JSON list of C-alpha atoms in Angstrom, two decimals:
[
{"chain": "W", "resi": 1, "resn": "MET", "atom": "CA", "xyz": [0.00, 0.00, 0.00]},
{"chain": "W", "resi": 2, "resn": "PHE", "atom": "CA", "xyz": [2.89, 2.38, 0.61]},
{"chain": "W", "resi": 3, "resn": "GLU", "atom": "CA", "xyz": [3.33, 2.98, -3.11]},
{"chain": "W", "resi": 4, "resn": "LEU", "atom": "CA", "xyz": [-0.17, 4.47, -3.32]},
{"chain": "W", "resi": 5, "resn": "ILE", "atom": "CA", "xyz": [0.69, 7.51, -1.17]},
{"chain": "W", "resi": 6, "resn": "GLN", "atom": "CA", "xyz": [1.85, 10.33, -3.43]},
{"chain": "W", "resi": 7, "resn": "SER", "atom": "CA", "xyz": [2.41, 13.19, -0.98]},
{"chain": "W", "resi": 8, "resn": "ILE", "atom": "CA", "xyz": [2.23, 14.17, 2.67]},
{"chain": "W", "resi": 9, "resn": "SER", "atom": "CA", "xyz": [2.36, 17.45, 4.54]},
{"chain": "W", "resi": 10, "resn": "ILE", "atom": "CA", "xyz": [2.89, 17.48, 8.31]},
{"chain": "W", "resi": 11, "resn": "ASP", "atom": "CA", "xyz": [2.56, 20.39, 10.73]},
{"chain": "W", "resi": 12, "resn": "ALA", "atom": "CA", "xyz": [3.40, 18.83, 14.10]},
{"chain": "W", "resi": 13, "resn": "ALA", "atom": "CA", "xyz": [3.09, 22.16, 15.94]},
{"chain": "W", "resi": 14, "resn": "ALA", "atom": "CA", "xyz": [-0.53, 22.49, 14.77]},
{"chain": "W", "resi": 15, "resn": "GLY", "atom": "CA", "xyz": [-1.12, 18.74, 15.13]},
{"chain": "W", "resi": 16, "resn": "VAL", "atom": "CA", "xyz": [-2.30, 18.23, 11.54]},
{"chain": "W", "resi": 17, "resn": "SER", "atom": "CA", "xyz": [-1.25, 16.37, 8.43]},
{"chain": "W", "resi": 18, "resn": "SER", "atom": "CA", "xyz": [-2.66, 15.82, 4.98]},
{"chain": "W", "resi": 19, "resn": "GLY", "atom": "CA", "xyz": [-1.76, 13.52, 2.16]},
{"chain": "W", "resi": 20, "resn": "GLU", "atom": "CA", "xyz": [-2.84, 12.26, -1.21]},
{"chain": "W", "resi": 21, "resn": "ALA", "atom": "CA", "xyz": [-3.13, 8.72, -2.52]},
{"chain": "W", "resi": 22, "resn": "ILE", "atom": "CA", "xyz": [-3.74, 7.64, -6.10]},
{"chain": "W", "resi": 23, "resn": "VAL", "atom": "CA", "xyz": [-5.39, 4.23, -6.28]},
{"chain": "W", "resi": 24, "resn": "PRO", "atom": "CA", "xyz": [-5.45, 2.60, -9.74]},
{"chain": "W", "resi": 25, "resn": "ALA", "atom": "CA", "xyz": [-8.18, 0.16, -10.71]},
{"chain": "W", "resi": 26, "resn": "ASP", "atom": "CA", "xyz": [-5.65, -2.36, -12.05]},
{"chain": "W", "resi": 27, "resn": "HIS", "atom": "CA", "xyz": [-3.55, -2.72, -8.86]},
{"chain": "W", "resi": 28, "resn": "PRO", "atom": "CA", "xyz": [-3.08, -6.43, -8.05]},
{"chain": "W", "resi": 29, "resn": "LEU", "atom": "CA", "xyz": [-4.61, -5.93, -4.59]},
{"chain": "W", "resi": 30, "resn": "PHE", "atom": "CA", "xyz": [-7.99, -5.26, -6.19]},
{"chain": "W", "resi": 31, "resn": "ALA", "atom": "CA", "xyz": [-8.10, -8.12, -8.71]},
{"chain": "W", "resi": 32, "resn": "ASP", "atom": "CA", "xyz": [-11.00, -9.80, -6.91]},
{"chain": "W", "resi": 33, "resn": "HIS", "atom": "CA", "xyz": [-12.61, -6.75, -5.29]},
{"chain": "W", "resi": 34, "resn": "PHE", "atom": "CA", "xyz": [-14.91, -6.62, -7.38]},
{"chain": "W", "resi": 35, "resn": "PRO", "atom": "CA", "xyz": [-14.43, -7.75, -11.00]},
{"chain": "W", "resi": 36, "resn": "GLY", "atom": "CA", "xyz": [-16.11, -5.36, -13.38]},
{"chain": "W", "resi": 37, "resn": "THR", "atom": "CA", "xyz": [-16.62, -2.71, -10.69]},
{"chain": "W", "resi": 38, "resn": "PRO", "atom": "CA", "xyz": [-13.31, -2.18, -8.85]},
{"chain": "W", "resi": 39, "resn": "LEU", "atom": "CA", "xyz": [-14.01, -0.99, -5.31]},
{"chain": "W", "resi": 40, "resn": "LEU", "atom": "CA", "xyz": [-11.57, 0.14, -2.62]},
{"chain": "W", "resi": 41, "resn": "PRO", "atom": "CA", "xyz": [-12.07, -2.06, 0.48]},
{"chain": "W", "resi": 42, "resn": "GLY", "atom": "CA", "xyz": [-12.67, -0.16, 3.71]},
{"chain": "W", "resi": 43, "resn": "SER", "atom": "CA", "xyz": [-9.74, -1.92, 5.39]},
{"chain": "W", "resi": 44, "resn": "LEU", "atom": "CA", "xyz": [-7.37, -0.48, 2.78]},
{"chain": "W", "resi": 45, "resn": "LEU", "atom": "CA", "xyz": [-8.93, 2.97, 3.17]},
{"chain": "W", "resi": 46, "resn": "ILE", "atom": "CA", "xyz": [-8.13, 2.73, 6.90]},
{"chain": "W", "resi": 47, "resn": "GLU", "atom": "CA", "xyz": [-4.56, 1.59, 6.09]},
{"chain": "W", "resi": 48, "resn": "LEU", "atom": "CA", "xyz": [-4.00, 4.60, 3.84]},
{"chain": "W", "resi": 49, "resn": "ALA", "atom": "CA", "xyz": [-5.39, 6.88, 6.58]},
{"chain": "W", "resi": 50, "resn": "ALA", "atom": "CA", "xyz": [-2.98, 5.32, 9.09]},
{"chain": "W", "resi": 51, "resn": "GLN", "atom": "CA", "xyz": [-0.07, 5.98, 6.73]},
{"chain": "W", "resi": 52, "resn": "ILE", "atom": "CA", "xyz": [-0.92, 9.70, 6.88]},
{"chain": "W", "resi": 53, "resn": "ALA", "atom": "CA", "xyz": [-1.70, 9.72, 10.63]},
{"chain": "W", "resi": 54, "resn": "GLY", "atom": "CA", "xyz": [1.31, 7.68, 11.79]},
{"chain": "W", "resi": 55, "resn": "PRO", "atom": "CA", "xyz": [4.11, 10.08, 10.78]},
{"chain": "W", "resi": 56, "resn": "LEU", "atom": "CA", "xyz": [2.14, 12.94, 12.37]},
{"chain": "W", "resi": 57, "resn": "ALA", "atom": "CA", "xyz": [1.84, 10.98, 15.63]},
{"chain": "W", "resi": 58, "resn": "GLU", "atom": "CA", "xyz": [5.59, 10.33, 15.63]},
{"chain": "W", "resi": 59, "resn": "GLN", "atom": "CA", "xyz": [6.44, 13.99, 15.08]},
{"chain": "W", "resi": 60, "resn": "VAL", "atom": "CA", "xyz": [3.94, 15.16, 17.71]},
{"chain": "W", "resi": 61, "resn": "SER", "atom": "CA", "xyz": [5.44, 12.68, 20.20]},
{"chain": "W", "resi": 62, "resn": "LYS", "atom": "CA", "xyz": [8.88, 14.17, 19.55]},
{"chain": "W", "resi": 63, "resn": "LEU", "atom": "CA", "xyz": [7.76, 17.82, 19.58]},
{"chain": "W", "resi": 64, "resn": "ARG", "atom": "CA", "xyz": [5.28, 17.83, 22.46]},
{"chain": "W", "resi": 65, "resn": "LEU", "atom": "CA", "xyz": [6.58, 15.02, 24.66]},
{"chain": "W", "resi": 66, "resn": "ASP", "atom": "CA", "xyz": [10.27, 15.00, 23.65]},
{"chain": "W", "resi": 67, "resn": "LEU", "atom": "CA", "xyz": [10.02, 11.25, 22.98]},
{"chain": "W", "resi": 68, "resn": "ASP", "atom": "CA", "xyz": [11.26, 9.35, 19.95]},
{"chain": "W", "resi": 69, "resn": "ARG", "atom": "CA", "xyz": [8.46, 6.87, 19.30]},
{"chain": "W", "resi": 70, "resn": "TRP", "atom": "CA", "xyz": [7.43, 4.54, 16.49]},
{"chain": "W", "resi": 71, "resn": "SER", "atom": "CA", "xyz": [3.69, 4.44, 15.72]},
{"chain": "W", "resi": 72, "resn": "LEU", "atom": "CA", "xyz": [1.54, 1.43, 14.91]},
{"chain": "W", "resi": 73, "resn": "LEU", "atom": "CA", "xyz": [-2.20, 1.43, 14.34]},
{"chain": "W", "resi": 74, "resn": "GLY", "atom": "CA", "xyz": [-3.66, 0.11, 17.57]},
{"chain": "W", "resi": 75, "resn": "MET", "atom": "CA", "xyz": [-7.37, 0.88, 17.41]},
{"chain": "W", "resi": 76, "resn": "ILE", "atom": "CA", "xyz": [-10.05, 2.16, 15.08]},
{"chain": "W", "resi": 77, "resn": "ARG", "atom": "CA", "xyz": [-12.93, 4.04, 16.70]},
{"chain": "W", "resi": 78, "resn": "ASN", "atom": "CA", "xyz": [-16.14, 5.24, 15.11]},
{"chain": "W", "resi": 79, "resn": "ALA", "atom": "CA", "xyz": [-15.13, 4.51, 11.52]},
{"chain": "W", "resi": 80, "resn": "ARG", "atom": "CA", "xyz": [-17.85, 5.59, 9.14]},
{"chain": "W", "resi": 81, "resn": "PHE", "atom": "CA", "xyz": [-17.65, 4.76, 5.46]},
{"chain": "W", "resi": 82, "resn": "LEU", "atom": "CA", "xyz": [-19.93, 7.36, 3.93]},
{"chain": "W", "resi": 83, "resn": "ARG", "atom": "CA", "xyz": [-19.84, 6.27, 0.32]},
{"chain": "W", "resi": 84, "resn": "PRO", "atom": "CA", "xyz": [-18.09, 3.64, -1.78]},
{"chain": "W", "resi": 85, "resn": "VAL", "atom": "CA", "xyz": [-14.81, 4.48, -3.48]},
{"chain": "W", "resi": 86, "resn": "LEU", "atom": "CA", "xyz": [-14.89, 3.19, -7.04]},
{"chain": "W", "resi": 87, "resn": "LEU", "atom": "CA", "xyz": [-11.52, 2.79, -8.71]},
{"chain": "W", "resi": 88, "resn": "PRO", "atom": "CA", "xyz": [-9.50, 4.46, -10.04]},
{"chain": "W", "resi": 89, "resn": "ALA", "atom": "CA", "xyz": [-9.58, 7.16, -7.36]},
{"chain": "W", "resi": 90, "resn": "THR", "atom": "CA", "xyz": [-7.56, 10.05, -6.03]},
{"chain": "W", "resi": 91, "resn": "LEU", "atom": "CA", "xyz": [-8.04, 10.44, -2.29]},
{"chain": "W", "resi": 92, "resn": "VAL", "atom": "CA", "xyz": [-7.04, 13.21, 0.10]},
{"chain": "W", "resi": 93, "resn": "PHE", "atom": "CA", "xyz": [-6.62, 12.46, 3.81]},
{"chain": "W", "resi": 94, "resn": "ASN", "atom": "CA", "xyz": [-6.64, 15.00, 6.63]},
{"chain": "W", "resi": 95, "resn": "ALA", "atom": "CA", "xyz": [-5.55, 14.01, 10.13]},
{"chain": "W", "resi": 96, "resn": "GLN", "atom": "CA", "xyz": [-5.77, 16.01, 13.35]},
{"chain": "W", "resi": 97, "resn": "VAL", "atom": "CA", "xyz": [-4.35, 15.09, 16.74]},
{"chain": "W", "resi": 98, "resn": "GLY", "atom": "CA", "xyz": [-6.82, 14.80, 19.57]},
{"chain": "W", "resi": 99, "resn": "ARG", "atom": "CA", "xyz": [-5.73, 13.15, 22.81]},
{"chain": "W", "resi": 100, "resn": "PHE", "atom": "CA", "xyz": [-2.04, 12.35, 23.17]},
{"chain": "W", "resi": 101, "resn": "GLU", "atom": "CA", "xyz": [0.17, 10.73, 25.75]},
{"chain": "W", "resi": 102, "resn": "SER", "atom": "CA", "xyz": [3.41, 8.79, 25.68]},
{"chain": "W", "resi": 103, "resn": "SER", "atom": "CA", "xyz": [1.76, 5.44, 24.93]},
{"chain": "W", "resi": 104, "resn": "SER", "atom": "CA", "xyz": [-0.89, 6.45, 22.38]},
{"chain": "W", "resi": 105, "resn": "ILE", "atom": "CA", "xyz": [-2.10, 9.30, 20.23]},
{"chain": "W", "resi": 106, "resn": "ALA", "atom": "CA", "xyz": [-5.68, 9.59, 18.96]},
{"chain": "W", "resi": 107, "resn": "LEU", "atom": "CA", "xyz": [-6.25, 11.28, 15.62]},
{"chain": "W", "resi": 108, "resn": "ALA", "atom": "CA", "xyz": [-9.40, 12.24, 13.74]},
{"chain": "W", "resi": 109, "resn": "VAL", "atom": "CA", "xyz": [-8.96, 11.34, 10.06]},
{"chain": "W", "resi": 110, "resn": "ASP", "atom": "CA", "xyz": [-11.20, 12.26, 7.14]},
{"chain": "W", "resi": 111, "resn": "ALA", "atom": "CA", "xyz": [-10.82, 10.91, 3.62]},
{"chain": "W", "resi": 112, "resn": "TYR", "atom": "CA", "xyz": [-12.11, 12.78, 0.58]},
{"chain": "W", "resi": 113, "resn": "GLU", "atom": "CA", "xyz": [-12.62, 11.90, -3.04]},
{"chain": "W", "resi": 114, "resn": "GLY", "atom": "CA", "xyz": [-12.94, 15.29, -4.69]},
{"chain": "W", "resi": 115, "resn": "GLU", "atom": "CA", "xyz": [-15.31, 17.30, -2.49]},
{"chain": "W", "resi": 116, "resn": "GLN", "atom": "CA", "xyz": [-17.06, 14.19, -1.11]},
{"chain": "W", "resi": 117, "resn": "VAL", "atom": "CA", "xyz": [-16.17, 12.84, 2.34]},
{"chain": "W", "resi": 118, "resn": "VAL", "atom": "CA", "xyz": [-15.85, 9.07, 1.92]},
{"chain": "W", "resi": 119, "resn": "MET", "atom": "CA", "xyz": [-14.66, 8.11, 5.41]},
{"chain": "W", "resi": 120, "resn": "ARG", "atom": "CA", "xyz": [-14.38, 9.52, 8.91]},
{"chain": "W", "resi": 121, "resn": "ALA", "atom": "CA", "xyz": [-12.62, 7.70, 11.73]},
{"chain": "W", "resi": 122, "resn": "GLU", "atom": "CA", "xyz": [-10.67, 8.10, 14.91]},
{"chain": "W", "resi": 123, "resn": "LEU", "atom": "CA", "xyz": [-7.41, 6.19, 14.73]},
{"chain": "W", "resi": 124, "resn": "VAL", "atom": "CA", "xyz": [-5.44, 5.44, 17.86]},
{"chain": "W", "resi": 125, "resn": "MET", "atom": "CA", "xyz": [-1.77, 5.08, 17.12]},
{"chain": "W", "resi": 126, "resn": "MET", "atom": "CA", "xyz": [0.14, 3.10, 19.74]},
{"chain": "W", "resi": 127, "resn": "MET", "atom": "CA", "xyz": [3.53, 4.65, 20.42]},
{"chain": "W", "resi": 128, "resn": "PHE", "atom": "CA", "xyz": [6.51, 2.37, 21.01]},
{"chain": "W", "resi": 129, "resn": "GLU", "atom": "CA", "xyz": [10.14, 2.81, 21.80]},
{"chain": "W", "resi": 130, "resn": "ALA", "atom": "CA", "xyz": [12.08, 1.37, 18.92]},
{"chain": "W", "resi": 131, "resn": "ALA", "atom": "CA", "xyz": [14.12, -1.73, 19.61]},
{"chain": "W", "resi": 132, "resn": "PRO", "atom": "CA", "xyz": [17.61, -1.77, 18.06]},
{"chain": "W", "resi": 133, "resn": "GLU", "atom": "CA", "xyz": [16.61, -4.57, 15.65]},
{"chain": "W", "resi": 134, "resn": "TRP", "atom": "CA", "xyz": [14.01, -2.20, 14.12]},
{"chain": "W", "resi": 135, "resn": "ASP", "atom": "CA", "xyz": [16.68, 0.24, 12.88]},
{"chain": "W", "resi": 136, "resn": "ALA", "atom": "CA", "xyz": [16.61, -0.85, 9.23]},
{"chain": "W", "resi": 137, "resn": "ALA", "atom": "CA", "xyz": [12.80, -0.82, 9.08]},
{"chain": "W", "resi": 138, "resn": "ILE", "atom": "CA", "xyz": [12.62, 2.60, 10.73]},
{"chain": "W", "resi": 139, "resn": "ARG", "atom": "CA", "xyz": [15.21, 4.04, 8.35]},
{"chain": "W", "resi": 140, "resn": "ALA", "atom": "CA", "xyz": [13.26, 2.66, 5.37]},
{"chain": "W", "resi": 141, "resn": "ARG", "atom": "CA", "xyz": [10.01, 4.15, 6.71]},
{"chain": "W", "resi": 142, "resn": "TYR", "atom": "CA", "xyz": [11.57, 7.59, 7.22]},
{"chain": "W", "resi": 143, "resn": "GLU", "atom": "CA", "xyz": [13.00, 7.46, 3.69]},
{"chain": "W", "resi": 144, "resn": "ARG", "atom": "CA", "xyz": [9.56, 6.57, 2.33]},
{"chain": "W", "resi": 145, "resn": "VAL", "atom": "CA", "xyz": [7.86, 9.43, 4.23]},
{"chain": "W", "resi": 146, "resn": "ASP", "atom": "CA", "xyz": [10.59, 11.84, 3.07]},
{"chain": "W", "resi": 147, "resn": "SER", "atom": "CA", "xyz": [9.96, 10.77, -0.53]},
{"chain": "W", "resi": 148, "resn": "TRP", "atom": "CA", "xyz": [6.28, 11.65, -0.10]},
{"chain": "W", "resi": 149, "resn": "LYS", "atom": "CA", "xyz": [7.34, 15.17, 0.95]},
{"chain": "W", "resi": 150, "resn": "ARG", "atom": "CA", "xyz": [9.30, 15.80, -2.24]},
{"chain": "W", "resi": 151, "resn": "PRO", "atom": "CA", "xyz": [7.57, 17.66, -5.06]},
{"chain": "W", "resi": 152, "resn": "ALA", "atom": "CA", "xyz": [6.30, 15.34, -7.79]}
]
């Protein structure tokens, strides 16, 4: 799914991020979902939202709590899928930090296709201290997020 994110903008001081994903109809993930009418599964919509919310949670943890933490999606609250996303689609995600503490950060995330809201959810990102064996994975993730910040 990481290759679907095209851009991200993070303002940790304001506690907000936004990002764009381009989801093609012919991506192998959607081969059986649904033939003839490609549809983005809600679980993948949540995953894309978490990819925009996670880097924000990590930067907020560093800025507001002075903690280097690695975020993982821990809980989904009040997810509402307001309309189906037919493929291909260009989606915009907006995330805003709500409650935050050292172990978890809750974010409100909205997904839009054009002007239409397609999903609203609260994502709770669990915040972990990185173990030394995670170094390569963390470096790769930071490189990926940095690539999303570069102009296309």
